[in-house]
PDB file of C-alpha atoms in Angstrom:
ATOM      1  CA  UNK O   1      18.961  18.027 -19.653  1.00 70.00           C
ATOM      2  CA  UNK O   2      17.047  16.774 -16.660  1.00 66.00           C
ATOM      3  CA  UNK O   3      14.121  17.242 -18.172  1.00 73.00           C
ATOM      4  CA  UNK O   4      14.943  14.921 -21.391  1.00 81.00           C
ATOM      5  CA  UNK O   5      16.377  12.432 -18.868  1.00 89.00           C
ATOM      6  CA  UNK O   6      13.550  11.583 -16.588  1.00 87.00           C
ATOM      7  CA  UNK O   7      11.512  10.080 -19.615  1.00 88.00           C
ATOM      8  CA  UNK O   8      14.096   7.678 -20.802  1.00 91.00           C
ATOM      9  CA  UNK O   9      15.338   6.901 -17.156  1.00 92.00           C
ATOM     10  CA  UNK O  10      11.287   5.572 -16.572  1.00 93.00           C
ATOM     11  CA  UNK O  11      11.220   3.919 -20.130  1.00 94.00           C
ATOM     12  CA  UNK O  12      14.784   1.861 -18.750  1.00 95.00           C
ATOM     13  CA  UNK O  13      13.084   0.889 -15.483  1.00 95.00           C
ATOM     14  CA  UNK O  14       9.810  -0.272 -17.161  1.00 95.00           C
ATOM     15  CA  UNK O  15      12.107  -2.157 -19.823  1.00 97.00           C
ATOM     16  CA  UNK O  16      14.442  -3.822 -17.509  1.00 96.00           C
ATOM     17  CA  UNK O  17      11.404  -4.583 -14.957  1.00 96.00           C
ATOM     18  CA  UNK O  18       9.167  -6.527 -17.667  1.00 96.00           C
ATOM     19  CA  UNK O  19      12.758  -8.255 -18.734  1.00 96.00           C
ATOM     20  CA  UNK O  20      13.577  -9.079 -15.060  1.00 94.00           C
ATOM     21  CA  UNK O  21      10.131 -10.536 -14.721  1.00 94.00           C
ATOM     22  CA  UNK O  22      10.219 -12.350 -17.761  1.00 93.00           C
ATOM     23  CA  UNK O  23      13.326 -13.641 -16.869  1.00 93.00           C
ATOM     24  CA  UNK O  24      12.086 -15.152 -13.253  1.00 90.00           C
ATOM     25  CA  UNK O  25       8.834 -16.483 -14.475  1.00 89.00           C
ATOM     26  CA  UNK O  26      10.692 -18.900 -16.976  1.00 92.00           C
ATOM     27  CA  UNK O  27      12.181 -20.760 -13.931  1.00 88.00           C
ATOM     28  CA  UNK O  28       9.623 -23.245 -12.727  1.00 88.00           C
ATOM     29  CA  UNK O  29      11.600 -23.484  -9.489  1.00 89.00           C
ATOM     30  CA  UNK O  30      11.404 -19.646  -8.736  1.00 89.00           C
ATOM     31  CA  UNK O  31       7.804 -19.692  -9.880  1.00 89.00           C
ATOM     32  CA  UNK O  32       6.780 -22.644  -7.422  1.00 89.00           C
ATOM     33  CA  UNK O  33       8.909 -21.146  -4.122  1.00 89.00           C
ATOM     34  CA  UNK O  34       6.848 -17.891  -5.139  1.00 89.00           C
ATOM     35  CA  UNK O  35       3.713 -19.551  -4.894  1.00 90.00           C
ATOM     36  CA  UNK O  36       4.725 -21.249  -1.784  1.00 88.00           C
ATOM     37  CA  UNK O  37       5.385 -17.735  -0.192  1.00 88.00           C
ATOM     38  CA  UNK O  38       1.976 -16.381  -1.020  1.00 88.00           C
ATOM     39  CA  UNK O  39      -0.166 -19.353  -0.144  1.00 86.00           C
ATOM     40  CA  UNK O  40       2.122 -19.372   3.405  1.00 84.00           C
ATOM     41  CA  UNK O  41       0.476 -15.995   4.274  1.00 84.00           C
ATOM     42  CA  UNK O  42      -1.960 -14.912   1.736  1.00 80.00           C
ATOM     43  CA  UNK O  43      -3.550 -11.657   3.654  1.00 85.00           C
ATOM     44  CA  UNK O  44       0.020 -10.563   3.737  1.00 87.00           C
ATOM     45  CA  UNK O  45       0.800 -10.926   0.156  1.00 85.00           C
ATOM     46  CA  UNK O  46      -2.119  -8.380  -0.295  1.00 89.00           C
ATOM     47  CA  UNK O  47      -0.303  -5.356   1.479  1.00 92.00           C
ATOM     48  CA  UNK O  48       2.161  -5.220  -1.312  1.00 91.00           C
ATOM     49  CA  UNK O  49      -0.406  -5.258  -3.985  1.00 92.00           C
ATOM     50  CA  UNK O  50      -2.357  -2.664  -2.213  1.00 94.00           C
ATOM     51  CA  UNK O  51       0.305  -0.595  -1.721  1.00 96.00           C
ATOM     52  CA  UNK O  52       1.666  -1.053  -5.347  1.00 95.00           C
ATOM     53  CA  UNK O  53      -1.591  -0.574  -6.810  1.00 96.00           C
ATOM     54  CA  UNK O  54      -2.045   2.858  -4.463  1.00 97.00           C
ATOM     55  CA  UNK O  55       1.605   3.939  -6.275  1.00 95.00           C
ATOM     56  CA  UNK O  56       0.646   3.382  -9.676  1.00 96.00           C
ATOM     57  CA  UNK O  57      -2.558   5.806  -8.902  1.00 96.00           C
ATOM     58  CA  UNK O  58      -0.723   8.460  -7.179  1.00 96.00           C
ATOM     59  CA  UNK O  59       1.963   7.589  -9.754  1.00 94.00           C
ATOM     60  CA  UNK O  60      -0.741   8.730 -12.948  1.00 94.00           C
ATOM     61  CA  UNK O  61      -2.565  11.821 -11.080  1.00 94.00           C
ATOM     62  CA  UNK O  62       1.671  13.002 -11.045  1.00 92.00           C
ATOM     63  CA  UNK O  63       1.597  12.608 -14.474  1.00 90.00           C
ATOM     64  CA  UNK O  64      -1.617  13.866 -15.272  1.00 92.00           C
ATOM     65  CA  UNK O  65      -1.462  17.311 -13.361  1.00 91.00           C
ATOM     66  CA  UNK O  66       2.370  17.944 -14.717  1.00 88.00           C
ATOM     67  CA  UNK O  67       1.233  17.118 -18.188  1.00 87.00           C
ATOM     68  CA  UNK O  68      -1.724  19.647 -17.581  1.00 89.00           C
ATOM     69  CA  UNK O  69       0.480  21.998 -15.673  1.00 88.00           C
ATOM     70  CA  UNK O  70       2.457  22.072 -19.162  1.00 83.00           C
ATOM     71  CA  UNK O  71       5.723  19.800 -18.074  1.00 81.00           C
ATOM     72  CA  UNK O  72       5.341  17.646 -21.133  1.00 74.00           C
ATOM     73  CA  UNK O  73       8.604  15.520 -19.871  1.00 76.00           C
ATOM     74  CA  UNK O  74       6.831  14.568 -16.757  1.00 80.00           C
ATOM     75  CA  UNK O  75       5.146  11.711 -19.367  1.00 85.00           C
ATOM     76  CA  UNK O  76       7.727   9.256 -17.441  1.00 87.00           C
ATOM     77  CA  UNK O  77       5.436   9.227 -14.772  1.00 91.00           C
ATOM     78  CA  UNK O  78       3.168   6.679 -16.631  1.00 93.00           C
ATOM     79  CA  UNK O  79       5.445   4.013 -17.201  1.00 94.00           C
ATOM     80  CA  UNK O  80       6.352   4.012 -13.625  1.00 93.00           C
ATOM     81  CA  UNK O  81       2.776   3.345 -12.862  1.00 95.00           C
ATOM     82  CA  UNK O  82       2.594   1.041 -15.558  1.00 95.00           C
ATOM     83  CA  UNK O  83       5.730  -1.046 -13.776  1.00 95.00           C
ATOM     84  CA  UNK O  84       3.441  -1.081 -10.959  1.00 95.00           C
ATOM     85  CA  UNK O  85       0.812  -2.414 -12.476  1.00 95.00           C
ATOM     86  CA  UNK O  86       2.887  -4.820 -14.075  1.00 96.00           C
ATOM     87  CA  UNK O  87       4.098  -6.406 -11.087  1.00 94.00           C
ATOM     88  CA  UNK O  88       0.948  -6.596  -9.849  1.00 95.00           C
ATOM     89  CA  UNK O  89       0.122  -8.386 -12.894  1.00 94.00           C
ATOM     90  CA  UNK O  90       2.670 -11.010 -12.199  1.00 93.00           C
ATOM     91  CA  UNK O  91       1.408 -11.758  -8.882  1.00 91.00           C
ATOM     92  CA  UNK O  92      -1.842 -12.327  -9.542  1.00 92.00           C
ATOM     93  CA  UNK O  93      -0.491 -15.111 -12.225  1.00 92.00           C
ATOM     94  CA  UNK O  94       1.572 -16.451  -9.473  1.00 90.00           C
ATOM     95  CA  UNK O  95      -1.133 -16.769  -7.483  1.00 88.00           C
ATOM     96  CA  UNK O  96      -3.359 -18.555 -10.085  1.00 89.00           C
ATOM     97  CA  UNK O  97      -0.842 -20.875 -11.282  1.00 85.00           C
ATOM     98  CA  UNK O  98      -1.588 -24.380 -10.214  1.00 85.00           C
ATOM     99  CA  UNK O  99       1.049 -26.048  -7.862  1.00 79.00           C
ATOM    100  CA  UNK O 100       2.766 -28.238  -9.762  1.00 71.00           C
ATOM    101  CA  UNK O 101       2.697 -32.334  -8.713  1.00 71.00           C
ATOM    102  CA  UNK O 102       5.629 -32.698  -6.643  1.00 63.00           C
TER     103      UNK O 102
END
């Protein structure tokens, strides 16, 4: 049962991540305090990225070696990663949205 529910558990997260971002990048208020907070300390905002980005690899060499290992429900490893990289995604359109005239 566990093994069945791990895929669709990963699928959820991915789903309601993408809808959750979707959701916050329609609001030009939430978009523009965003941008604020990552021009206020812009090395900063890079720690999250990096660490993000270092998830999503460790993240697909998971799901790799279990799907070589022969765990073929460990595939809900890659849309974990792929969350990862979507948020990353997100930020770097944050960050090269122009501010908007005040």
């Amino acid at each position: 049962m566990a093994e069945a529910l791990f895929p669709l558990v990963s699928v959820a997260i991915l789903v309601l991540t993408v809808g959750g971002i979707v959701w916050r990048g329609r609001d030009k208020r939430r978009v523009r305090d965003a941008q604020l907070a990552l021009n206020a300390q812009p090395l900063l905002s890079l720690i999250p990225a990096a660490f993000l980005a270092l998830g999503a690899v460790a993240l697909a060499i998971l799901g790799f070696g279990s799907l070589a290992a022969g765990f073929a429900p460990r595939w809900g490893f890659f849309p974990l990663a792929l969350e990862a990289l979507v948020i990353i995604g997100f930020t770097v359109w944050i960050a090269r949205c122009p501010f908007p005239a005040d």
